[in-house]
Amino acid sequence: MSVAGFIRDILPLLWSGIISGCLYGVGALGLVMVFKSSRVVNFSHGNLACLGAFVVYGFSSGSLLSLSWGSAVALALGIACAVAVASYALIAPIVFKSDLASTIATLGVGLVLQGAVQLVFGADIVNLDLPVPRFGFSLGAVRISSYDLAVLAVTIAIVAGLFVIIERTKLGVAFRAVSTNPFACEVCGLNLRSVHLFSWLAGAVLGLVAALLIVPTTFLSSTTVPSFMLQAFTAAVVGGFSSLPGAAVGGILVGIAMNLFSFYVSPEFMNTFLLGVILLTLNFFPNGLLERAIGGRV
Amino acid sequence: MAVSELAHGTKAGVSARNGNVDAVRLSVLALVAALALLPLLAGGFLLYSLSLCFANALAVLSVSMLVRYGGEVSIGHSFFVALGAYAVAIVEHRLGLSIAVSLPLAVLLGAGSGFVFAFPSRRLSGIYLAVATMALALALPEILIGFEKFTGGFEGLYIAQDLIPGVSKALQRYYVALVVLVVVCLALAHFRKSAQGLALLMAQAQPRAAEAMGITRSWARVSIFTLSAALASLAGAMTGFASSTVSPNSFTFFSGVFLLVGSVVSLNRLSLPAALVGGAFITLVPTYLAKAGDWVPILYGVALVVVTLAANAGDLRRFLPRWRGR
């Protein structure tokens, strides 16, 4: 392989890796927020996002109703938030008792949501596009499309918004306190439940946004979004599972690594590759790749 | 004597040691006898689905064992089950040898891959292992389809060779699976009382005390996962033998989750009746509710949530006003 050819290949690969990595990061942020505050790994994350994406499809395509894309998204956000509240309410009694039992319960919630999607929308494969004007331009070897810019803009807006909430608001201070020392928070009279609820709601919104943005690159079916969440889980593990910047950076690293792997090695073994990434990260960087660089701070 | 020890696997057997332990022993004995005599009365499809129940009960036991002794959740045990099933199929396909040879091989392969898989997360909390098993469950289908040369791709492979010559296929499947299940339950009851079993329980309940006695947490984690994966692989070998075929259809992402459902529904117990309940739940429900296909995940999800909440009911009472202050 010539050097020029390598450079011609690598730049677009890196760029599209960064774009999809942003989405993995957004998905991972939801997982990490829930884990940091309530110590539960939310296995229903992907299924809830899938349900949300299908609601948008159902209400905007005419299969249930034909609303505008914006109002369908608003409706889907409402439903996703309601389901997030309901699933937190369900595990609320055991959330302080056992991480393990609550994690198993989220799997149950995920199964129910999965079944609901299959019941209502069937096993069909559908397309769901973003309503952004189509344009694109080339920058050197890299072709940049309107979709890429939309993803970047949404990701930056979300990360900035989350940063402002967590660093500057009372709720954010409470969130940081709860994720550092829940016992001390309870002693100080802080309501742990409301902080948990905040993180579960944020998780639902982040998951839905990630799903809506990832679906245009592939297609929407009852299995694609839940398995897309494996990328989010990997990103969270690479970032250390309890660090928000780690999740974002982990997402981008996973996105780039997956692109390189599928281009140079094989596109058919992506999940196996992610399994390898998870195992290697757990072995050599148990607290995430970024542990030394930024520590455990939010 | 040996069969009566099956009762020890249940909590009831332990707590009621002075009371009605004999009743428990006798009922388990009666259950085994009834299952052993059943082929005289029934046949065909019922025997076939019961053989699958036994094989799935073994797989459920492997997940329960991990929860009980390791305090860890796995949704990827379908990987080890598939490993065992494909080991039997591939050994027959390539070498023409029966399950008598491939069964020990399957167990060894399961133990080896379980060790390799559990080793990286040995120092971390069970949450990380659960996430890694999710990747394992999702990687399984693409591995089965990707290595088409060995696994037969989408179509899978057939398992045709008998273990005991001269016995009809249906009876053979049924009794081999039943005998393996009973032997495994006996072994688990024995393991509960053995030094190794107690060491693992201690490492989970009192990590510091265990460490003081030379049992490190990471050693306990890796060894229980290795044992559990070996058992799952054995279960897979029995699944392959009992159904005479292996294909990627039986090893999707959800089969791993369903094994956990079976384990939770049987309250993670390691006794024969509990294993049968778990195995029957995940085998018979999809068979008899085949028309209501999409309701199966919902039913399983509800079962998972309800049983998990009920099993932690001690904590739920706090939320009912009338229990306050007692």
Coordinates of C-alpha atoms in Angstrom, one line a residue:
Chain A
M1 CA 0.0 0.0 0.0
S2 CA 1.4 3.4 -1.0
V3 CA 1.7 6.2 1.5
A4 CA -0.4 8.5 -0.7
G5 CA -3.2 5.8 -0.9
F6 CA -3.0 5.3 2.8
I7 CA -3.5 9.0 3.5
R8 CA -6.3 9.1 1.0
D9 CA -8.1 6.3 2.9
I10 CA -7.3 7.2 6.4
L11 CA -8.6 10.8 6.5
P12 CA -12.2 9.9 5.5
L13 CA -12.1 6.9 7.8
L14 CA -11.1 9.1 10.7
W15 CA -13.7 11.7 9.9
S16 CA -16.6 9.3 9.7
G17 CA -15.3 7.5 12.7
I18 CA -15.4 10.7 14.7
I19 CA -19.0 11.4 13.5
S20 CA -20.4 8.0 14.4
G21 CA -18.2 8.1 17.6
C22 CA -20.0 11.3 18.7
L23 CA -23.2 9.3 18.7
Y24 CA -21.7 6.4 20.6
G25 CA -20.5 8.9 23.1
V26 CA -24.0 10.5 23.4
G27 CA -25.4 7.0 24.0
A28 CA -22.7 6.2 26.5
L29 CA -23.3 9.5 28.4
G30 CA -26.8 8.3 29.2
L31 CA -25.5 5.0 30.5
V32 CA -22.9 6.7 32.6
M33 CA -25.2 9.3 34.1
V34 CA -27.6 6.6 35.3
F35 CA -24.7 4.5 36.6
K36 CA -23.0 7.3 38.4
S37 CA -26.1 8.4 40.3
S38 CA -27.9 5.1 40.9
R39 CA -25.2 2.5 40.4
V40 CA -27.4 0.6 38.0
V41 CA -26.3 -0.5 34.5
N42 CA -29.4 0.3 32.5
F43 CA -29.8 -2.6 30.0
S44 CA -33.1 -1.1 28.8
H45 CA -31.2 1.9 27.4
G46 CA -31.1 0.5 23.9
N47 CA -34.6 -0.8 23.9
L48 CA -36.1 2.5 25.2
A49 CA -34.2 4.4 22.5
C50 CA -35.5 1.9 19.9
L51 CA -39.0 2.4 21.1
G52 CA -38.5 6.2 20.9
A53 CA -37.2 6.0 17.3
F54 CA -40.1 3.8 16.3
V55 CA -42.5 6.2 17.8
V56 CA -41.0 9.0 15.7
Y57 CA -41.3 6.8 12.7
G58 CA -44.8 5.7 13.4
F59 CA -46.1 9.3 14.0
S60 CA -44.3 10.9 11.2
S61 CA -44.5 8.4 8.4
G62 CA -48.2 7.8 8.5
S63 CA -48.1 4.3 9.8
L64 CA -49.9 5.5 12.9
L65 CA -50.4 9.2 12.3
S66 CA -48.8 11.6 10.0
L67 CA -47.5 14.5 12.1
S68 CA -44.6 16.7 11.3
W69 CA -41.2 15.4 12.2
G70 CA -40.8 17.9 15.0
S71 CA -44.0 17.1 16.8
A72 CA -43.4 13.4 16.4
V73 CA -40.0 13.9 18.1
A74 CA -41.7 15.9 20.9
L75 CA -44.2 13.1 21.3
A76 CA -41.4 10.5 21.4
L77 CA -39.5 12.5 23.9
G78 CA -42.6 12.6 26.1
I79 CA -43.2 8.9 25.8
A80 CA -39.5 8.1 26.4
C81 CA -39.5 10.2 29.5
A82 CA -42.7 8.6 30.8
V83 CA -41.2 5.2 30.3
A84 CA -38.0 6.2 32.0
V85 CA -39.9 7.5 35.0
A86 CA -42.0 4.3 35.0
S87 CA -39.0 2.0 34.8
Y88 CA -37.2 3.9 37.6
A89 CA -40.3 3.7 39.7
L90 CA -40.4 0.0 39.2
I91 CA -36.8 -0.6 40.4
A92 CA -36.9 2.2 43.0
P93 CA -37.7 -0.2 45.9
I94 CA -34.6 -2.2 45.3
V95 CA -32.2 0.3 43.8
F96 CA -30.4 0.9 47.1
K97 CA -30.4 -2.7 48.1
S98 CA -28.8 -4.5 45.3
D99 CA -27.1 -3.3 42.2
L100 CA -27.3 -6.7 40.8
A101 CA -31.1 -7.1 41.3
S102 CA -31.8 -3.7 39.8
T103 CA -29.6 -4.4 36.8
I104 CA -31.6 -7.6 36.2
A105 CA -34.8 -5.7 36.6
T106 CA -33.7 -3.2 33.8
L107 CA -33.1 -6.2 31.6
G108 CA -36.8 -7.2 32.3
V109 CA -37.9 -3.7 31.4
G110 CA -35.8 -3.9 28.2
L111 CA -37.5 -7.2 27.2
V112 CA -40.9 -5.7 27.7
L113 CA -40.1 -2.7 25.6
Q114 CA -38.6 -5.0 22.9
G115 CA -41.8 -7.0 22.9
A116 CA -43.9 -3.9 22.7
V117 CA -42.0 -2.6 19.7
Q118 CA -42.4 -5.9 17.9
L119 CA -46.1 -6.0 18.8
V120 CA -46.9 -2.6 17.5
F121 CA -44.5 -2.1 14.7
G122 CA -43.7 -5.7 13.7
A123 CA -40.4 -7.0 12.6
D124 CA -40.2 -4.7 9.5
I125 CA -37.1 -2.8 8.5
V126 CA -37.9 0.8 7.9
N127 CA -36.1 4.0 7.0
L128 CA -36.1 7.1 9.1
D129 CA -34.2 10.1 7.8
L130 CA -33.3 13.3 9.4
P131 CA -35.1 16.3 8.0
V132 CA -32.0 18.3 7.2
P133 CA -31.3 19.9 3.8
R134 CA -28.9 17.8 1.8
F135 CA -25.7 19.3 0.8
G136 CA -22.1 18.5 1.1
F137 CA -18.6 19.7 0.3
S138 CA -15.1 18.4 0.1
L139 CA -12.3 19.4 2.4
G140 CA -9.1 17.8 1.0
A141 CA -9.8 14.1 0.9
V142 CA -12.7 14.3 3.3
R143 CA -16.2 14.7 2.1
I144 CA -18.4 16.5 4.6
S145 CA -22.2 16.1 4.4
S146 CA -25.0 18.0 6.0
Y147 CA -25.7 14.9 8.1
D148 CA -22.2 15.1 9.6
L149 CA -22.6 18.7 10.5
A150 CA -26.0 18.0 12.1
V151 CA -24.5 15.2 14.2
L152 CA -21.6 17.4 15.2
A153 CA -23.9 20.4 16.1
V154 CA -26.3 18.2 18.1
T155 CA -23.5 16.5 20.0
I156 CA -21.7 19.8 20.8
A157 CA -25.0 21.3 22.0
I158 CA -25.8 18.3 24.2
V159 CA -22.3 18.1 25.7
A160 CA -22.4 21.8 26.4
G161 CA -25.9 21.7 27.8
L162 CA -25.0 18.8 30.1
F163 CA -21.8 20.6 31.1
V164 CA -23.7 23.7 32.1
I165 CA -26.3 21.7 34.0
I166 CA -23.8 19.7 35.9
E167 CA -21.2 22.4 36.6
R168 CA -23.5 25.4 37.1
T169 CA -26.9 24.4 38.4
K170 CA -28.0 23.2 41.8
L171 CA -29.3 20.0 40.3
G172 CA -25.8 19.4 38.8
V173 CA -24.1 20.0 42.2
A174 CA -26.6 17.5 43.7
F175 CA -25.8 15.0 40.9
R176 CA -22.1 15.3 41.5
A177 CA -22.5 15.0 45.2
V178 CA -24.7 11.9 44.9
S179 CA -22.3 10.2 42.5
T180 CA -19.4 10.9 44.9
N181 CA -21.0 10.0 48.2
P182 CA -24.7 9.0 48.4
F183 CA -24.6 8.4 52.1
A184 CA -23.3 11.8 53.0
C185 CA -26.0 13.3 50.7
E186 CA -28.7 11.5 52.5
V187 CA -27.4 12.7 55.8
C188 CA -27.4 16.3 54.5
G189 CA -31.1 15.9 53.6
L190 CA -30.6 15.7 49.8
N191 CA -33.4 13.8 48.0
L192 CA -31.6 11.0 46.3
R193 CA -34.7 10.0 44.4
S194 CA -35.0 13.3 42.5
V195 CA -31.3 13.1 41.5
H196 CA -31.8 9.6 40.3
L197 CA -34.9 10.6 38.4
F198 CA -33.0 13.5 36.7
S199 CA -30.3 11.1 35.5
W200 CA -32.8 8.5 34.3
L201 CA -34.6 11.2 32.3
A202 CA -31.4 12.6 30.9
G203 CA -30.4 9.0 30.0
A204 CA -33.7 8.5 28.1
V205 CA -33.3 11.8 26.2
L206 CA -29.7 11.1 25.3
G207 CA -30.5 7.6 24.2
L208 CA -33.3 8.8 22.0
V209 CA -31.2 11.6 20.4
A210 CA -28.4 9.1 19.7
A211 CA -30.9 6.6 18.1
L212 CA -32.5 9.3 15.9
L213 CA -29.1 10.4 14.6
I214 CA -27.7 6.9 14.1
V215 CA -30.7 5.4 12.3
P216 CA -30.3 7.5 9.0
T217 CA -26.9 5.8 8.5
T218 CA -28.4 2.3 8.6
F219 CA -32.1 1.4 8.9
L220 CA -34.6 1.0 11.8
S221 CA -35.7 -2.4 13.0
S222 CA -36.5 -3.8 16.3
T223 CA -32.9 -5.1 16.7
T224 CA -30.6 -2.5 15.2
V225 CA -30.9 0.1 17.9
P226 CA -30.5 -2.3 20.8
S227 CA -27.4 -3.8 19.2
F228 CA -26.1 -0.3 18.4
M229 CA -26.1 0.3 22.2
L230 CA -23.3 -2.2 22.4
Q231 CA -21.1 0.5 20.9
A232 CA -22.4 2.9 23.6
F233 CA -21.6 0.3 26.3
T234 CA -18.1 -0.2 24.8
A235 CA -17.6 3.5 24.8
A236 CA -18.6 3.7 28.4
V237 CA -16.2 0.9 29.4
V238 CA -13.4 2.5 27.4
G239 CA -14.1 5.8 29.3
G240 CA -14.2 4.0 32.6
F241 CA -18.0 3.8 33.1
S242 CA -18.1 6.5 35.7
S243 CA -16.6 9.4 33.9
L244 CA -18.7 11.7 31.6
P245 CA -15.8 13.1 29.6
G246 CA -14.5 9.6 29.4
A247 CA -17.7 8.4 27.9
A248 CA -17.6 11.1 25.2
V249 CA -14.0 10.6 24.3
G250 CA -14.4 6.8 24.6
G251 CA -17.2 7.1 22.0
I252 CA -15.0 8.8 19.5
L253 CA -12.2 6.3 20.1
V254 CA -14.6 3.4 19.6
G255 CA -16.0 5.1 16.5
I256 CA -12.5 5.5 14.9
A257 CA -11.4 2.0 15.9
M258 CA -14.5 0.4 14.5
N259 CA -14.1 2.2 11.2
L260 CA -10.4 1.2 10.9
F261 CA -11.3 -2.4 11.8
S262 CA -14.1 -2.7 9.4
F263 CA -12.0 -1.2 6.5
Y264 CA -8.7 -2.9 7.1
V265 CA -9.8 -6.2 8.7
S266 CA -13.4 -7.3 8.4
P267 CA -16.8 -5.6 8.5
E268 CA -18.5 -8.9 9.6
F269 CA -16.9 -9.2 13.0
M270 CA -17.8 -5.8 14.5
N271 CA -19.3 -7.2 17.7
T272 CA -16.5 -9.6 18.2
F273 CA -14.1 -6.7 17.8
L274 CA -16.0 -4.7 20.4
L275 CA -15.9 -7.7 22.8
G276 CA -12.1 -7.8 22.3
V277 CA -11.9 -4.0 23.0
I278 CA -14.0 -4.4 26.2
L279 CA -11.9 -7.3 27.4
L280 CA -8.6 -5.6 26.7
T281 CA -9.7 -2.4 28.3
L282 CA -10.9 -4.2 31.4
N283 CA -7.6 -6.0 31.6
F284 CA -5.2 -3.2 31.0
F285 CA -7.2 0.0 31.9
P286 CA -9.8 -1.2 34.5
N287 CA -10.8 2.4 35.2
G288 CA -10.9 3.5 31.6
L289 CA -8.3 4.8 29.2
L290 CA -8.5 8.4 30.5
E291 CA -8.1 7.6 34.1
R292 CA -4.7 9.3 34.4
A293 CA -5.5 12.1 32.0
I294 CA -8.5 13.6 33.7
G295 CA -9.1 11.5 36.8
G296 CA -12.6 10.6 37.9
R297 CA -14.0 14.1 38.0
V298 CA -17.3 15.0 36.3
Chain B
M1 CA -28.8 -42.1 49.7
A2 CA -27.3 -40.4 46.8
V3 CA -30.5 -39.1 45.3
S4 CA -31.7 -38.0 48.7
E5 CA -28.9 -35.5 48.7
L6 CA -30.6 -33.6 45.9
A7 CA -32.8 -32.1 48.5
H8 CA -29.8 -30.5 50.1
G9 CA -29.5 -28.2 47.2
T10 CA -32.6 -26.4 48.2
K11 CA -32.7 -23.9 51.0
A12 CA -35.7 -25.7 52.4
G13 CA -33.7 -28.8 52.8
V14 CA -31.0 -26.9 54.8
S15 CA -33.3 -24.9 57.0
A16 CA -35.6 -27.7 57.7
R17 CA -32.9 -30.1 58.5
N18 CA -34.6 -31.2 61.7
G19 CA -38.1 -31.0 60.5
N20 CA -39.5 -32.2 57.3
V21 CA -36.3 -32.8 55.4
D22 CA -37.3 -36.3 54.7
A23 CA -40.5 -35.1 53.0
V24 CA -38.3 -32.9 50.8
R25 CA -36.0 -35.8 50.0
L26 CA -38.8 -38.1 49.3
S27 CA -40.6 -35.7 47.0
V28 CA -37.4 -35.1 44.9
L29 CA -36.9 -38.9 44.8
A30 CA -40.5 -39.3 43.6
L31 CA -40.0 -36.6 41.0
V32 CA -36.9 -38.4 39.6
A33 CA -38.8 -41.7 39.6
A34 CA -41.7 -40.2 37.8
L35 CA -39.5 -38.7 35.2
A36 CA -37.6 -42.0 34.8
L37 CA -40.9 -43.9 34.2
L38 CA -42.6 -41.2 32.1
P39 CA -41.4 -42.7 28.7
L40 CA -43.6 -45.8 29.5
L41 CA -46.7 -43.5 29.2
A42 CA -45.8 -40.7 26.9
G43 CA -43.9 -40.4 23.7
G44 CA -43.1 -38.4 20.7
F45 CA -43.2 -34.6 21.1
L46 CA -43.6 -34.5 24.8
L47 CA -40.5 -36.6 25.4
Y48 CA -38.6 -34.5 22.9
S49 CA -39.5 -31.2 24.6
L50 CA -38.8 -32.7 28.0
S51 CA -35.3 -33.7 26.8
L52 CA -34.8 -30.1 25.7
C53 CA -36.1 -29.0 29.1
F54 CA -33.4 -31.1 30.8
A55 CA -30.7 -29.6 28.6
N56 CA -32.0 -26.1 29.3
A57 CA -32.3 -26.8 33.0
L58 CA -28.5 -27.5 32.9
A59 CA -27.9 -24.2 31.2
V60 CA -30.1 -22.4 33.8
L61 CA -28.1 -24.1 36.6
S62 CA -24.9 -22.7 35.1
V63 CA -26.3 -19.2 35.3
S64 CA -27.7 -19.7 38.8
M65 CA -24.4 -21.1 40.0
L66 CA -22.7 -17.9 38.8
V67 CA -25.3 -15.8 40.7
R68 CA -25.2 -17.9 43.8
Y69 CA -21.5 -18.4 44.2
G70 CA -20.1 -15.4 42.4
G71 CA -22.8 -12.8 42.8
E72 CA -22.5 -12.0 39.1
V73 CA -25.0 -11.7 36.3
S74 CA -24.3 -13.1 32.9
I75 CA -26.5 -12.5 29.8
G76 CA -23.9 -14.1 27.6
H77 CA -24.0 -17.7 28.7
S78 CA -25.5 -18.6 25.4
F79 CA -22.0 -18.3 24.1
F80 CA -20.7 -21.2 26.2
V81 CA -23.9 -23.2 25.5
A82 CA -23.3 -22.7 21.8
L83 CA -19.6 -23.7 22.2
G84 CA -20.6 -27.0 23.7
A85 CA -23.3 -27.7 21.1
Y86 CA -21.0 -26.9 18.2
A87 CA -18.2 -28.9 19.7
V88 CA -20.4 -32.0 19.6
A89 CA -21.5 -31.2 16.1
I90 CA -18.1 -30.4 14.7
V91 CA -16.4 -33.4 16.3
E92 CA -19.0 -35.6 14.7
H93 CA -18.8 -33.8 11.4
R94 CA -15.1 -33.7 11.0
L95 CA -13.9 -36.8 13.0
G96 CA -16.9 -38.9 13.0
L97 CA -16.8 -39.4 16.7
S98 CA -19.9 -39.6 19.0
I99 CA -20.8 -37.5 22.0
A100 CA -18.8 -39.9 24.2
V101 CA -15.7 -38.2 23.0
S102 CA -17.0 -34.7 22.4
L103 CA -18.7 -34.2 25.8
P104 CA -15.5 -34.1 27.8
L105 CA -14.0 -31.9 25.0
A106 CA -17.0 -29.5 25.2
V107 CA -16.6 -29.2 29.0
L108 CA -12.8 -28.5 28.7
L109 CA -13.4 -25.9 25.9
G110 CA -16.1 -24.2 28.0
A111 CA -13.8 -24.1 31.1
G112 CA -11.0 -22.7 29.0
S113 CA -13.0 -20.0 27.3
G114 CA -14.7 -19.1 30.5
F115 CA -11.3 -18.6 32.1
V116 CA -10.1 -16.4 29.3
F117 CA -13.3 -14.4 29.4
A118 CA -13.5 -13.8 33.1
F119 CA -9.8 -13.1 33.6
P120 CA -9.7 -9.5 32.4
S121 CA -12.5 -8.3 34.8
R122 CA -11.2 -10.3 37.8
R123 CA -10.5 -7.2 39.9
L124 CA -13.7 -5.2 38.9
S125 CA -17.2 -5.2 40.2
G126 CA -19.7 -7.6 38.6
I127 CA -21.2 -4.7 36.6
Y128 CA -18.3 -4.8 34.2
L129 CA -18.6 -8.6 33.7
A130 CA -22.3 -8.1 32.9
V131 CA -21.5 -5.6 30.2
A132 CA -18.8 -7.8 28.8
T133 CA -21.2 -10.8 28.7
M134 CA -23.6 -8.6 26.7
A135 CA -20.8 -8.1 24.1
L136 CA -20.3 -11.9 24.2
A137 CA -24.0 -12.6 23.5
L138 CA -24.0 -10.1 20.6
A139 CA -20.7 -11.4 19.1
L140 CA -21.9 -15.0 19.1
P141 CA -24.3 -14.9 16.0
E142 CA -21.7 -13.3 13.8
I143 CA -19.0 -15.7 14.9
L144 CA -21.3 -18.7 14.1
I145 CA -22.2 -17.3 10.7
G146 CA -18.7 -15.9 10.0
F147 CA -16.8 -19.2 10.5
E148 CA -19.1 -20.9 8.0
K149 CA -16.5 -23.5 7.1
F150 CA -16.7 -25.1 10.5
T151 CA -20.2 -24.2 11.8
G152 CA -22.2 -24.7 8.6
G153 CA -23.3 -21.0 8.5
F154 CA -27.0 -20.3 8.6
E155 CA -28.0 -23.9 8.1
G156 CA -26.0 -25.3 11.0
L157 CA -25.1 -28.9 11.4
Y158 CA -26.8 -32.2 12.2
I159 CA -25.9 -34.5 15.1
A160 CA -26.8 -38.0 14.1
Q161 CA -24.6 -40.4 16.1
D162 CA -26.0 -42.3 19.0
L163 CA -24.4 -42.7 22.4
I164 CA -25.9 -46.0 23.2
P165 CA -26.3 -48.3 20.2
G166 CA -29.6 -50.2 19.9
V167 CA -31.7 -47.7 21.9
S168 CA -34.3 -45.6 20.1
K169 CA -33.3 -42.0 19.4
A170 CA -36.1 -40.5 21.5
L171 CA -35.4 -42.6 24.6
Q172 CA -31.7 -42.1 24.2
R173 CA -32.0 -38.3 24.1
Y174 CA -34.4 -38.3 27.1
Y175 CA -32.4 -40.6 29.4
V176 CA -29.0 -39.2 28.6
A177 CA -30.2 -35.7 29.3
L178 CA -32.0 -36.8 32.5
V179 CA -29.1 -38.7 33.9
V180 CA -26.7 -35.8 33.2
L181 CA -29.1 -33.4 34.9
V182 CA -29.4 -35.6 38.0
V183 CA -25.7 -36.2 38.2
V184 CA -25.0 -32.4 37.9
C185 CA -27.5 -31.7 40.6
L186 CA -25.9 -34.2 42.9
A187 CA -22.5 -32.7 42.1
L188 CA -23.8 -29.2 42.9
A189 CA -25.2 -30.4 46.2
H190 CA -21.8 -32.0 47.0
F191 CA -20.0 -28.8 45.9
R192 CA -22.1 -26.7 48.3
K193 CA -20.5 -28.7 51.2
S194 CA -17.0 -29.0 49.8
A195 CA -14.1 -26.9 50.9
Q196 CA -13.9 -25.2 47.5
G197 CA -17.6 -24.3 47.5
L198 CA -17.4 -22.8 51.0
A199 CA -14.3 -20.9 50.0
L200 CA -16.2 -19.3 47.1
L201 CA -19.2 -18.5 49.2
M202 CA -16.9 -16.9 51.8
A203 CA -15.1 -14.8 49.2
Q204 CA -18.4 -13.4 48.2
A205 CA -20.0 -12.9 51.6
Q206 CA -16.9 -11.8 53.5
P207 CA -14.2 -10.8 51.1
R208 CA -11.8 -9.5 53.7
A209 CA -12.1 -12.5 55.9
A210 CA -11.6 -14.7 52.9
E211 CA -8.6 -12.7 51.9
A212 CA -7.1 -13.2 55.3
M213 CA -7.4 -17.0 54.7
G214 CA -5.7 -16.8 51.4
I215 CA -8.8 -16.8 49.2
T216 CA -8.6 -13.7 47.0
R217 CA -11.6 -12.2 45.4
S218 CA -10.2 -12.3 41.9
W219 CA -9.3 -16.0 42.2
A220 CA -12.9 -16.7 43.4
R221 CA -14.4 -14.7 40.5
V222 CA -12.3 -16.3 37.8
S223 CA -12.8 -19.8 39.2
I224 CA -16.6 -19.6 39.6
F225 CA -16.9 -18.2 36.1
T226 CA -14.7 -21.0 34.8
L227 CA -16.9 -23.7 36.5
S228 CA -20.1 -22.0 35.4
A229 CA -18.9 -21.8 31.8
A230 CA -17.9 -25.5 31.8
L231 CA -21.4 -26.4 33.0
A232 CA -23.0 -24.2 30.4
S233 CA -20.9 -25.9 27.8
L234 CA -22.0 -29.3 29.1
A235 CA -25.6 -28.0 28.8
G236 CA -24.9 -27.0 25.3
A237 CA -23.6 -30.5 24.4
M238 CA -26.8 -31.9 25.8
T239 CA -28.9 -29.4 23.9
G240 CA -27.2 -30.3 20.7
F241 CA -27.6 -34.0 21.4
A242 CA -31.2 -33.7 22.5
S243 CA -32.3 -31.6 19.5
S244 CA -30.0 -33.4 16.9
T245 CA -29.1 -30.1 15.3
V246 CA -27.3 -26.9 15.9
S247 CA -27.9 -23.6 14.1
P248 CA -27.5 -19.9 14.7
N249 CA -31.2 -19.6 15.1
S250 CA -31.1 -21.2 18.5
F251 CA -28.2 -18.9 19.7
T252 CA -29.4 -15.3 19.2
F253 CA -28.7 -12.4 21.6
F254 CA -32.0 -13.2 23.4
S255 CA -31.1 -16.8 24.2
G256 CA -28.5 -15.6 26.7
V257 CA -31.1 -13.2 28.2
F258 CA -33.6 -16.1 28.4
L259 CA -31.2 -18.2 30.3
L260 CA -31.0 -15.5 32.9
V261 CA -34.8 -15.3 32.9
G262 CA -34.9 -19.1 33.6
S263 CA -32.4 -18.6 36.4
V264 CA -34.3 -15.7 38.0
V265 CA -37.6 -17.6 37.8
S266 CA -36.1 -20.5 39.6
L267 CA -34.9 -18.1 42.3
N268 CA -31.3 -18.9 41.4
R269 CA -31.6 -22.2 43.3
L270 CA -29.4 -25.1 42.5
S271 CA -31.8 -27.9 43.3
L272 CA -33.3 -30.3 40.7
P273 CA -36.9 -29.1 41.0
A274 CA -35.8 -25.4 40.7
A275 CA -33.6 -26.3 37.6
L276 CA -36.6 -28.1 36.0
V277 CA -38.9 -25.1 36.6
G278 CA -36.3 -22.7 35.1
G279 CA -35.6 -25.1 32.2
A280 CA -39.3 -25.7 31.5
F281 CA -40.1 -22.0 31.6
I282 CA -37.7 -21.1 28.9
T283 CA -38.3 -24.2 26.8
L284 CA -42.1 -24.8 27.0
V285 CA -43.3 -21.2 27.0
P286 CA -42.0 -20.4 23.4
T287 CA -43.1 -23.8 22.2
Y288 CA -46.7 -23.6 23.4
L289 CA -47.0 -19.8 22.8
A290 CA -45.6 -20.1 19.3
K291 CA -48.7 -18.3 17.9
A292 CA -48.2 -15.4 20.3
G293 CA -44.6 -15.0 19.4
D294 CA -44.2 -11.3 20.2
W295 CA -45.8 -11.7 23.6
V296 CA -43.0 -14.0 24.7
P297 CA -40.4 -11.3 25.4
I298 CA -43.1 -9.3 27.2
L299 CA -44.0 -12.2 29.4
Y300 CA -40.4 -13.0 30.1
G301 CA -39.7 -9.3 30.9
V302 CA -42.6 -9.1 33.3
A303 CA -41.6 -12.4 34.9
L304 CA -38.0 -11.0 35.3
V305 CA -39.2 -7.8 36.9
V306 CA -41.9 -9.4 39.1
V307 CA -39.7 -12.2 40.4
T308 CA -36.8 -9.8 41.1
L309 CA -39.0 -7.4 43.0
A310 CA -40.7 -10.2 44.9
A311 CA -37.3 -11.9 45.8
N312 CA -36.3 -8.6 47.4
A313 CA -39.7 -8.2 49.0
G314 CA -38.2 -7.7 52.4
D315 CA -37.3 -4.3 51.2
L316 CA -40.6 -3.6 49.6
R317 CA -42.5 -3.7 52.9
R318 CA -41.0 -0.4 53.8
F319 CA -43.0 1.2 51.1
L320 CA -46.3 0.0 52.4
P321 CA -47.7 2.3 55.1
R322 CA -49.0 -0.4 57.3
W323 CA -45.6 -1.9 57.8
R324 CA -44.1 1.3 59.0
G325 CA -42.9 1.4 62.6
R326 CA -43.0 -2.4 63.1

